[in-house]
Amino acid sequence: MTSGYTRLSASALPLTLLPGRDPGIRGSLSLPARGESPRKAARQGLPLAGTRGRAFQGWVRGSRSRLVPVLLAFIDLSVLTAGAGAASPAAAVEAEHGMVVSAQHYASAVGAGILAQGGNAIDAAVAVGYALAVVDPCCGNIGGGGFMTIHLKDGRDTFINFRETAPAAATAAMYLDPAGKPVADLSRSGYLAAGVPGTVMGLEHAAQEYGRLARGVLLEPAINLARDGYVLSRADADILAIKADRFAKDPVVARVFLRPDGSRFEPGDRLVQTDLAAMLEAIAQQGPDAFYKGPIPAAVETASSASGGILTAQDFADYRVTEGPPLTCSYRGYRIVSAPPPSSGGTTLCQILNILEGYDLKPLGFGSARSVHLLVEAMRHAYRDRNTYLGDPAFVQNPLERLLSTDYAARIRAEIDAGNAAPSAALQPVHEKAETTHYSVVDGEGNAAAVTYTINGSFGAGVIAPGTGFFLNNEMDDFTVKPGTPNLYGLVQGEANAIARGKRPLSSMAPTLVEKDGRVFLVLGSPGGSRIITAVLETILDIVDYGMAPQQAVEAPRVHHQGQPDEIDFERSGLTPETTVELTTRGYKLVEQRPWGAVELIEIANGRLYGANDPRRPAGAAIGY
Ligand code: DON
C-alpha cells in the first residue's frame, strides 16, 4: 500500500499567483525527519533530507513571464515541507506554522501559499476548494456540494452544509419506469441525475464568515491553474483515463478533457480549462451571484431541458447553505466533531465508536479476527440504522438521541456478544471509484477546517453545460431511488431518504475533527461513498487504540461492512491468512477489494503539525511550512 515519492518536473508546478515576480525561481521542497525542525534542516543545508533519507524535489518555473510560483512568491522556500505518498509509516510531513493535505499536490501548494500569505485555515480551505475544482476534476468541483467542519481558535466548532438539493421538479418516483422499476443509469448520468450545486455558496459563506483574505486572492490560484493549465502527472492522467471513453461522447467535455485529436491525455500534457477559468473569474469579481444568477444557470437550464433534465435557473436562485453545530460524541476521552444530517457521516461514525468504546480493542491486536469481528458487527448495526432512519433533517425527524445513546450502544453490544454473522440478501459487491475528495487544513493560530465535497460518481453526471466549464454532479443517486434497491455504493436505503423537491440526499461524507481538551488533535476525512465512514473510523481507531503514527494509520489496510451486502470487504493483502480463516469459520463472507478511500490527515502533537497524504491517491500531497 505504499508508494514512492513523486518527483515534480520543471514544468509541473505552475503555482501562479502574482504578476511581475521572477518566473525562474528554483527551489526544493524538503521532508525533514520527524522531530527535526524544517527551519533547522534548511539551515543545516539539508534541503532534501526526508524521514526515509529520500528526497522530494520540485522546482518551479513559470511558462510565461507573468506566471509566478505562488509558494515561492510568498514564503521562504527553505521552510516549506512537502510529501506526496509515503514509503514508510513514519513519513508524515512535519511543519510548524500550517499544514494542508489534499488529494492533489497543486491544490495543497495553493493552500500552503494562502497560509503563508497570512490567510487562516478557512481562507486556505476556500482556496483549496476552488483549486481542486481545477486540478482534481473527477472530484474537486464547483458543480457539486459538500460539508465543512470548522474549529475556530476561540474554541468554537461549526459546520457548514453545502450539500446539493433536489430540483423543484424532482419527485419520489422520477427514476422509475411505469412498472415501478428503476431505469438503469437515469439517476447516475446526464442532467436528470444532477442536484442543485452548493459548493460555490458554501465556500463563499465560509470565506465571508470566517476568512480574512479578499475573495480575489482566494480564487486567483485556481483561475491561473485553469487559464494557463497545469501539467499532468501520471496520477492525474490515470484519473482522467478512467472516463476517457465517456468524454468522447460529449463534444463539450471532449474539447477540454481529450487531446485535439481525440486521444486521451498522457503524463506531461498540459490541461487548460478556459471556460472554467472564466467562470471562476466571474465568481472572483461578482461573488456567488455569478454562479447562482444570470447566464450560468440559464445555460444549465437550456442544456438540461434539451436533454430531458429538470434543473432550472430558479433552482439555482433558490439554493441556500445552512450552518449549525456539528455532531459530537466522545470516545476514550477525545471529542469527535463531525457531520450531522443530511450526512450520515458523523452519526454512523459516533454510533460505531459508542459501541466499540465498550471493548478494549488494543489487546485484541490490529487486524485480528476478534477485533475485526467486533468492528464489523458494530458497523453492521450502525449501517442498518443509517439506511433505515436517516435523511435530510429539513424533511425527516432523525432519531439521533436514541441512536447515539449509551444505552442503545450497550444493547447492540449485548447482541454482538451473543451472535455470529447473520445472513442477508446477496447483492453485487461495491467497487471503489475516484469521485469525492477530502482535504484538511490547519493554521498556526489554532483554526482548522475539514472539507469533504463531491460530484458523487466519477466526473459526476458526466455533463458540462456549454460555456460553463464545470461538471454537474450526479448526487440524486444518493437518494433512495426505490426502497430496497441498492445505489452506486450498494446502500439499500428507506423512505427517510426518499426524493422530494428541495431535499438534500443523505450523504456518508464525514469531515471530522478529533479534539482533546478543547484543542484539535486530528483533522481528517475521506472519499469512498458508504466506505467514508469506516475509513475515518478505522483511522481514528488506529491512532487512538493502536497507537499508530499518522502516516501509518492512513496507510493501514481497511475493512468495511455496511449490513448489505452481507460481506466483509477487505483491501488487497489487508488481512492475514489466519484472520481470514478464523472469520470464515465465524460465518463471514470475505470479499477482497481494490484499496479504497483516501484519508487526508493532519495530526497535531506537541505543538507540531504532521500531515499524511493517503498513497491511495498518489497525486496528493501534504504541504506545510
Ligand atoms: O455523499 C456521499 O456520501 C457520496 N456522494 C460520496 C461519494 C464518494 O465518496 C465517491 N468517492 N469515492
XYZ file of C-alpha atoms and ligand atoms in Angstrom:
637
model
C 0.000 0.000 0.000
C 2.934 2.318 -0.135
C 4.034 4.412 -2.993
C 7.243 6.259 -3.547
C 7.674 9.970 -3.532
C 6.685 11.981 -6.535
C 9.290 13.900 -8.415
C 7.914 17.036 -9.950
C 9.302 18.080 -13.278
C 10.385 21.599 -14.133
C 7.081 22.437 -15.746
C 4.949 20.590 -13.252
C 4.354 23.299 -10.713
C 2.540 26.228 -12.272
C 1.904 27.666 -8.866
C 0.989 31.059 -10.035
C -0.453 33.958 -8.190
C 1.143 37.305 -8.547
C 2.137 39.013 -11.724
C 5.531 40.515 -12.066
C 7.675 38.222 -9.917
C 10.657 36.280 -11.150
C 9.302 33.320 -13.061
C 12.555 31.459 -12.972
C 12.948 30.959 -9.225
C 14.046 27.471 -8.316
C 13.691 25.731 -5.067
C 13.240 22.400 -3.461
C 10.693 21.000 -1.091
C 12.155 19.063 1.769
C 10.978 16.431 4.166
C 12.797 16.867 7.447
C 12.935 13.931 9.786
C 10.225 13.702 12.433
C 11.279 15.732 15.393
C 13.623 17.817 13.309
C 12.673 21.389 12.605
C 12.246 22.196 8.929
C 13.922 25.513 9.580
C 16.828 23.759 11.197
C 17.066 21.249 8.373
C 17.138 24.065 5.884
C 19.721 25.990 7.896
C 21.886 22.945 8.048
C 21.836 22.623 4.325
C 19.665 19.531 4.291
C 17.433 20.664 1.504
C 16.218 17.251 0.529
C 16.542 15.128 3.620
C 13.414 13.131 4.317
C 12.358 10.800 7.040
C 13.311 7.993 4.776
C 16.526 9.548 3.650
C 14.726 10.192 0.420
C 14.329 13.382 -1.492
C 11.167 15.104 -2.553
C 12.260 17.561 -5.139
C 10.357 20.035 -7.107
C 11.184 23.240 -8.783
C 9.084 25.865 -10.270
C 9.384 27.727 -13.470
C 6.652 29.824 -14.957
C 5.915 29.059 -18.568
C 5.255 32.696 -19.318
C 6.839 35.735 -17.853
C 3.700 36.688 -15.986
C 3.491 33.320 -14.245
C 4.741 33.251 -10.736
C 5.328 30.444 -8.306
C 2.826 31.126 -5.576
C 4.702 29.495 -2.782
C 7.987 30.976 -3.743
C 6.397 34.362 -4.135
C 5.173 34.389 -0.590
C 7.366 32.364 1.614
C 10.854 31.398 2.410
C 11.120 28.158 0.493
C 13.514 26.667 2.951
C 10.746 26.272 5.482
C 8.336 24.502 3.153
C 7.833 20.801 3.659
C 6.004 18.518 1.311
C 5.294 14.916 0.642
C 3.255 13.018 -1.923
C 2.584 9.459 -0.926
C 4.859 7.841 1.577
C 7.212 4.934 1.780
C 7.263 4.264 5.486
C 4.805 4.674 8.344
C 6.763 7.435 9.993
C 6.863 9.567 6.876
C 4.235 12.153 7.761
C 5.260 15.655 6.731
C 6.098 17.832 9.713
C 5.646 21.573 9.972
C 5.296 24.321 12.491
C 3.037 27.039 11.124
C 0.442 25.473 8.886
C -0.434 22.316 7.003
C -2.600 21.398 4.042
C -3.226 17.815 2.956
C -5.276 17.220 -0.160
C -5.575 14.644 -2.909
C -3.803 16.902 -5.450
C -0.404 18.423 -4.874
C -1.028 21.700 -6.721
C -4.079 22.290 -4.561
C -2.121 21.560 -1.385
C 0.513 24.018 -2.545
C -2.157 26.656 -3.186
C -3.460 26.202 0.367
C 0.006 26.373 1.901
C 0.661 29.536 -0.102
C -2.513 31.149 1.255
C -1.483 30.275 4.819
C 1.986 31.629 4.239
C 0.449 34.803 2.880
C -1.370 35.419 6.154
C -4.643 33.673 5.431
C -6.160 31.488 8.111
C -7.220 27.843 7.772
C -10.624 28.832 6.414
C -9.076 31.063 3.738
C -6.821 28.191 2.749
C -9.747 25.747 2.727
C -11.672 28.012 0.362
C -8.698 28.464 -1.965
C -8.027 24.701 -1.961
C -11.706 24.041 -2.715
C -11.524 26.211 -5.820
C -8.108 24.842 -6.819
C -9.262 21.218 -6.565
C -12.167 22.090 -8.874
C -9.458 22.714 -11.465
C -6.696 20.191 -10.733
C -8.823 17.294 -9.477
C -11.693 17.449 -11.959
C -13.048 13.987 -11.149
C -13.843 15.066 -7.632
C -12.977 18.619 -6.750
C -15.805 20.741 -8.018
C -17.971 23.771 -8.224
C -20.804 21.692 -9.732
C -21.381 19.587 -6.621
C -21.617 20.066 -2.903
C -20.225 19.062 0.446
C -19.559 19.848 4.052
C -17.005 21.860 6.008
C -16.325 21.167 9.688
C -14.517 24.082 11.315
C -12.711 24.615 14.594
C -12.009 28.239 15.446
C -9.135 29.391 17.557
C -11.567 30.723 20.185
C -12.699 27.143 20.789
C -15.959 27.184 18.806
C -16.834 24.405 16.387
C -19.211 24.909 13.490
C -20.469 23.032 10.453
C -21.323 24.380 7.006
C -23.731 22.299 4.944
C -23.489 22.998 1.228
C -24.961 19.701 0.121
C -26.874 19.775 -3.168
C -30.676 19.943 -3.123
C -33.161 18.144 -5.331
C -34.545 20.417 -8.074
C -38.077 21.765 -7.569
C -39.452 19.399 -10.212
C -37.986 16.286 -8.521
C -40.390 13.564 -7.416
C -40.031 10.352 -5.425
C -40.619 8.175 -8.474
C -38.628 10.168 -11.029
C -36.170 7.364 -11.771
C -38.779 4.587 -12.067
C -40.413 3.261 -15.222
C -44.221 2.942 -15.440
C -43.930 -0.522 -13.920
C -42.150 0.960 -10.894
C -38.707 -0.416 -11.750
C -35.612 1.825 -11.568
C -34.423 2.841 -15.034
C -30.762 1.926 -15.339
C -28.382 4.863 -15.150
C -31.070 7.560 -15.007
C -30.008 8.751 -11.539
C -26.306 8.420 -12.381
C -25.563 10.143 -15.641
C -26.842 13.081 -17.596
C -28.709 16.178 -16.480
C -31.541 14.353 -14.755
C -29.027 12.954 -12.256
C -27.911 16.379 -11.029
C -28.850 18.139 -7.828
C -28.560 21.913 -7.432
C -24.861 22.615 -6.756
C -23.855 24.060 -3.398
C -20.066 24.338 -3.477
C -19.728 27.970 -4.557
C -22.187 29.245 -1.967
C -20.591 27.012 0.672
C -17.069 28.264 0.014
C -18.211 31.874 -0.202
C -20.152 31.550 3.045
C -17.089 30.098 4.795
C -14.832 32.849 3.483
C -17.257 35.589 4.387
C -17.927 34.343 7.918
C -14.505 33.097 8.958
C -11.861 34.076 6.407
C -9.855 37.242 6.257
C -8.404 37.479 2.755
C -10.171 39.072 -0.211
C -12.187 36.810 -2.487
C -9.972 37.610 -5.465
C -6.880 36.436 -3.613
C -8.513 33.119 -2.749
C -9.650 32.485 -6.303
C -6.602 33.671 -8.177
C -4.536 30.479 -7.940
C -7.458 28.416 -9.254
C -8.093 30.888 -12.055
C -4.448 30.753 -13.085
C -4.345 26.970 -12.958
C -7.448 26.788 -15.155
C -6.432 29.500 -17.606
C -2.758 28.657 -18.002
C -3.189 24.959 -17.415
C -1.180 22.538 -15.377
C 0.997 19.656 -16.359
C -0.490 16.246 -15.689
C 1.449 13.762 -13.616
C 0.982 10.039 -14.110
C -1.517 10.015 -11.254
C -3.512 12.912 -12.774
C -3.567 11.277 -16.208
C -4.711 7.970 -14.702
C -7.731 9.659 -13.132
C -8.706 11.225 -16.474
C -8.192 7.888 -18.233
C -10.950 6.266 -16.142
C -13.611 8.141 -18.055
C -11.847 8.924 -21.358
C -14.307 6.821 -23.351
C -17.231 8.698 -21.872
C -15.573 12.079 -22.507
C -15.535 11.201 -26.210
C -19.335 11.015 -26.292
C -19.888 14.663 -25.356
C -18.227 17.302 -27.542
C -18.239 19.947 -24.765
C -16.404 17.574 -22.436
C -14.153 16.114 -25.143
C -12.898 19.555 -26.156
C -11.399 20.050 -22.705
C -10.603 16.590 -21.397
C -9.228 14.915 -24.540
C -6.386 15.948 -26.803
C -7.375 17.802 -30.003
C -7.028 14.542 -31.961
C -9.469 12.826 -29.578
C -6.868 10.705 -27.829
C -6.534 10.664 -24.066
C -4.140 12.876 -22.140
C -0.785 11.458 -21.145
C 1.576 12.454 -18.328
C 3.394 15.636 -19.284
C 0.414 17.061 -21.207
C -0.993 20.381 -20.071
C -4.683 20.584 -19.184
C -6.167 24.013 -19.872
C -9.770 24.846 -18.865
C -10.656 28.192 -20.380
C -14.399 28.190 -19.668
C -13.776 27.159 -16.084
C -11.227 29.971 -15.731
C -13.850 32.452 -16.952
C -16.416 31.023 -14.522
C -14.004 31.350 -11.604
C -13.012 34.835 -12.714
C -16.683 35.844 -12.711
C -17.081 34.489 -9.172
C -13.964 36.400 -8.111
C -15.444 39.609 -9.449
C -19.162 39.271 -8.675
C -19.333 36.734 -5.868
C -21.755 33.810 -5.748
C -24.338 35.647 -7.855
C -22.122 34.906 -10.853
C -22.887 31.252 -10.294
C -26.437 31.337 -8.990
C -27.964 34.082 -11.129
C -27.766 35.209 -14.744
C -26.153 33.472 -17.717
C -24.667 30.407 -15.967
C -27.900 28.979 -14.518
C -29.616 29.937 -17.769
C -27.043 27.926 -19.741
C -27.523 24.961 -17.398
C -31.315 25.161 -17.738
C -31.116 25.295 -21.532
C -28.738 22.327 -21.772
C -30.638 20.402 -19.140
C -34.078 20.767 -20.664
C -32.690 19.888 -24.104
C -31.519 16.580 -22.611
C -34.507 15.598 -20.501
C -33.245 17.203 -17.282
C -35.278 19.243 -14.798
C -32.715 21.716 -13.413
C -33.850 25.309 -13.783
C -32.322 28.718 -13.271
C -34.867 29.200 -10.486
C -33.401 26.140 -8.679
C -30.038 27.901 -8.662
C -31.586 31.159 -7.441
C -33.354 29.300 -4.613
C -30.257 27.437 -3.378
C -29.133 28.132 0.217
C -26.421 26.766 2.509
C -27.045 26.095 6.180
C -24.729 26.435 9.151
C -25.134 24.908 12.578
C -23.492 22.847 15.274
C -21.575 19.772 14.188
C -22.492 16.342 15.506
C -20.348 15.450 18.509
C -19.643 12.460 20.704
C -16.849 11.292 22.939
C -14.517 8.367 22.505
C -11.957 7.347 25.111
C -11.554 10.923 26.319
C -11.471 12.501 22.874
C -14.203 14.690 21.431
C -15.317 13.662 17.948
C -16.691 16.572 15.894
C -18.225 15.525 12.614
C -21.044 15.843 10.100
C -24.703 15.871 11.254
C -27.597 15.031 8.895
C -28.046 15.440 5.949
C -24.906 13.397 6.237
C -24.951 10.081 7.985
C -21.180 10.506 8.404
C -20.990 11.783 11.978
C -23.977 9.843 13.277
C -22.836 6.475 11.991
C -19.223 7.143 12.966
C -20.288 8.037 16.506
C -22.690 5.142 16.744
C -19.902 2.688 15.888
C -17.485 4.396 18.279
C -20.078 4.246 21.080
C -20.406 0.514 20.562
C -16.648 -0.058 20.362
C -15.908 2.034 23.437
C -17.248 -0.866 25.484
C -14.425 -3.132 24.326
C -10.724 -2.993 24.984
C -9.540 -3.286 21.416
C -5.820 -2.858 21.895
C -5.082 -6.255 23.463
C -7.054 -7.942 20.674
C -4.484 -6.654 18.196
C -4.900 -4.715 14.961
C -6.359 -6.913 12.223
C -7.019 -9.900 14.469
C -10.145 -11.946 13.803
C -11.615 -10.950 17.181
C -11.116 -7.234 16.602
C -12.429 -7.408 13.017
C -15.452 -9.335 14.289
C -16.331 -6.602 16.795
C -15.672 -3.853 14.292
C -17.784 -5.448 11.617
C -20.717 -6.231 13.895
C -20.735 -2.631 15.140
C -20.688 -1.443 11.532
C -23.500 -3.814 10.575
C -25.818 -2.393 13.221
C -24.932 1.232 12.577
C -25.410 0.969 8.810
C -28.770 -0.707 9.294
C -29.867 2.307 11.328
C -28.308 4.712 8.854
C -30.196 3.199 5.967
C -33.476 2.994 7.853
C -33.752 6.224 9.801
C -31.568 8.975 8.446
C -32.418 11.698 5.974
C -32.408 15.446 5.450
C -33.422 16.996 8.812
C -35.432 19.630 6.961
C -37.748 16.805 5.899
C -37.499 13.927 8.381
C -37.065 13.505 12.100
C -33.683 11.867 12.711
C -33.739 9.862 15.959
C -30.235 10.982 16.881
C -30.670 10.940 20.617
C -31.704 7.321 20.615
C -29.120 6.170 18.057
C -26.307 7.888 19.929
C -27.307 6.951 23.468
C -25.009 4.798 25.541
C -27.957 2.542 26.397
C -28.507 1.799 22.755
C -24.802 1.049 22.255
C -24.916 -1.322 25.226
C -27.945 -3.109 23.792
C -26.142 -3.609 20.494
C -23.043 -4.891 22.300
C -25.209 -7.473 24.029
C -26.443 -8.691 20.662
C -22.945 -8.759 19.219
C -21.637 -10.796 22.101
C -24.361 -13.322 21.560
C -24.255 -13.677 17.839
C -22.289 -14.592 14.797
C -22.552 -13.312 11.266
C -26.180 -13.006 10.134
C -27.313 -13.863 6.609
C -28.668 -11.168 4.305
C -29.652 -10.757 0.666
C -26.878 -11.300 -1.859
C -26.018 -8.048 -3.615
C -23.284 -7.042 -6.002
C -20.036 -6.040 -4.325
C -19.309 -2.341 -4.497
C -16.261 -1.158 -6.363
C -14.481 1.997 -5.430
C -14.135 4.755 -7.942
C -12.300 8.027 -7.542
C -15.013 10.630 -7.193
C -15.183 12.559 -3.965
C -12.302 14.335 -2.332
C -11.382 15.323 1.189
C -8.820 17.850 2.396
C -7.617 19.002 5.791
C -6.176 22.369 6.776
C -4.651 23.689 9.994
C -3.111 27.093 10.539
C -0.663 28.304 13.136
C -3.336 30.129 15.156
C -5.433 27.130 16.178
C -8.042 27.196 13.400
C -8.767 24.020 11.467
C -11.018 23.027 8.578
C -12.019 19.576 7.372
C -13.730 19.624 3.995
C -15.252 16.765 2.024
C -17.024 17.675 -1.195
C -18.162 15.711 -4.171
C -19.869 15.407 -7.501
C -20.665 11.823 -6.435
C -19.765 9.459 -9.297
C -16.518 9.837 -11.193
C -16.811 13.177 -13.052
C -20.344 13.397 -11.671
C -23.148 13.259 -14.211
C -20.503 13.474 -16.961
C -22.018 16.598 -18.479
C -20.840 20.210 -18.753
C -23.403 22.728 -19.934
C -21.876 24.649 -22.868
C -19.957 27.723 -21.734
C -19.982 26.867 -18.030
C -16.772 24.818 -17.699
C -17.833 22.640 -14.749
C -19.084 19.077 -14.426
C -22.522 18.713 -12.899
C -22.916 16.233 -10.059
C -24.996 13.042 -10.059
C -25.836 13.388 -6.392
C -29.501 12.442 -6.938
C -28.340 8.812 -6.869
C -27.609 9.210 -3.151
C -31.374 9.350 -2.561
C -33.443 6.203 -2.237
C -34.400 5.729 -5.866
C -36.600 2.853 -4.745
C -36.676 1.306 -1.260
C -34.750 -1.954 -1.336
C -32.747 -1.106 -4.461
C -29.008 -0.557 -3.941
C -27.451 2.703 -5.067
C -23.997 3.283 -6.589
C -22.390 2.265 -3.301
C -24.628 -0.733 -2.686
C -26.532 1.135 0.029
C -30.050 -0.197 0.404
C -31.991 2.714 1.885
C -35.502 3.528 3.037
C -38.237 6.131 2.952
C -36.439 8.635 5.187
C -34.142 9.307 2.253
C -36.851 9.373 -0.445
C -36.612 12.076 -3.118
C -38.555 15.298 -2.595
C -38.258 18.781 -4.066
C -35.643 20.870 -2.295
C -34.492 17.940 -0.144
C -30.836 17.008 0.293
C -29.821 13.412 -0.367
C -28.367 11.531 2.590
C -24.586 11.566 2.444
C -21.870 9.470 4.044
C -19.294 12.253 3.978
C -17.620 12.752 7.328
C -15.239 15.709 7.537
C -14.132 15.166 11.121
C -12.133 16.798 13.886
C -10.902 14.902 16.920
C -10.296 17.208 19.853
C -8.663 16.871 23.219
C -9.044 19.483 25.963
C -10.619 21.960 23.559
C -7.834 21.713 21.013
C -7.716 19.970 17.697
C -5.767 16.690 17.720
C -6.780 15.218 14.343
C -8.325 16.635 11.167
C -9.464 14.002 8.712
C -11.962 12.700 6.189
C -12.075 10.566 3.064
C -13.889 9.861 -0.185
C -15.318 6.378 -0.759
C -19.119 6.645 -0.737
C -20.504 4.430 2.001
C -16.946 3.467 2.983
C -16.077 7.021 4.003
C -17.428 6.402 7.481
C -15.428 3.247 8.085
C -12.250 4.740 6.594
C -12.491 7.666 9.030
C -13.454 5.348 11.882
C -10.557 2.964 11.359
C -8.035 5.782 11.067
C -9.220 7.115 14.435
C -9.018 3.631 15.977
C -5.565 3.078 14.506
C -4.292 6.208 16.233
C -6.315 6.203 19.472
C -6.484 2.459 20.182
C -3.485 1.024 18.375
C -1.093 3.934 18.808
C -0.134 4.234 15.159
C 1.782 7.194 13.753
C -0.288 9.367 11.397
C 1.144 8.105 8.120
C 0.933 4.526 9.322
C -2.730 4.978 10.236
C -3.526 6.450 6.841
C -1.802 3.589 5.064
C -3.128 0.785 7.275
C -5.359 -1.686 5.415
C -9.100 -1.270 5.943
C -12.129 -3.476 6.280
C -15.726 -2.483 5.642
C -19.172 -3.885 6.316
C -22.385 -2.000 5.598
C -25.003 -4.563 6.548
C -25.982 -5.206 2.989
C -24.331 -6.791 1.083
C -23.604 -9.124 3.969
C -19.883 -9.390 3.483
C -16.645 -8.056 4.867
C -14.810 -6.118 2.208
C -11.096 -6.046 2.809
C -8.281 -4.382 0.973
C -5.879 -6.484 -1.037
C -3.466 -8.258 1.330
C -5.086 -6.433 4.246
C -5.928 -9.470 6.368
C -3.596 -12.268 7.323
C -4.446 -15.793 6.198
C -5.059 -16.734 9.859
C -7.559 -13.926 10.282
C -9.414 -14.770 7.083
C -9.669 -18.430 8.054
C -10.997 -17.587 11.502
C -13.501 -15.046 10.210
C -14.724 -17.554 7.632
C -15.184 -20.077 10.426
C -17.296 -17.500 12.273
C -19.612 -17.394 9.271
C -18.402 -14.300 7.443
C -18.128 -13.969 3.711
C -14.930 -12.128 2.839
C -14.508 -10.200 -0.385
C -11.143 -8.764 -1.373
C -11.399 -5.350 -2.999
C -9.059 -2.867 -4.567
C -7.849 -0.310 -1.998
C -10.466 2.345 -1.295
C -10.824 5.750 0.257
C -8.180 8.430 0.638
C -7.785 9.712 4.174
C -6.083 13.107 4.177
C -4.987 13.553 7.755
C -3.361 16.149 9.975
C -2.282 15.255 13.494
C -1.250 17.941 15.949
C 1.086 16.669 18.620
C 3.399 18.596 20.924
C 2.608 21.800 19.084
C 3.749 20.448 15.751
C 1.719 19.561 12.677
C 2.018 16.200 10.941
C 0.418 15.875 7.514
C -0.263 12.468 5.993
C -1.406 12.085 2.406
C -3.022 8.780 1.546
C -0.913 6.967 -1.067
C -4.152 5.531 -2.432
C -4.347 8.954 -4.120
C -0.795 9.321 -5.394
C -1.450 12.769 -6.885
C -1.953 14.148 -3.382
C 0.460 15.827 -1.023
C 0.871 17.092 2.486
C 2.463 20.528 2.361
C 3.309 22.562 5.405
C 5.551 25.360 6.426
O -22.256 11.992 -0.283
C -21.921 10.828 -0.386
O -21.945 10.040 0.526
C -21.404 10.342 -1.731
N -21.997 11.121 -2.784
C -19.922 10.410 -1.728
C -19.324 9.891 -2.991
C -17.923 9.448 -2.830
O -17.350 9.490 -1.783
C -17.287 8.892 -4.025
N -15.883 8.646 -3.789
N -15.232 7.735 -3.922
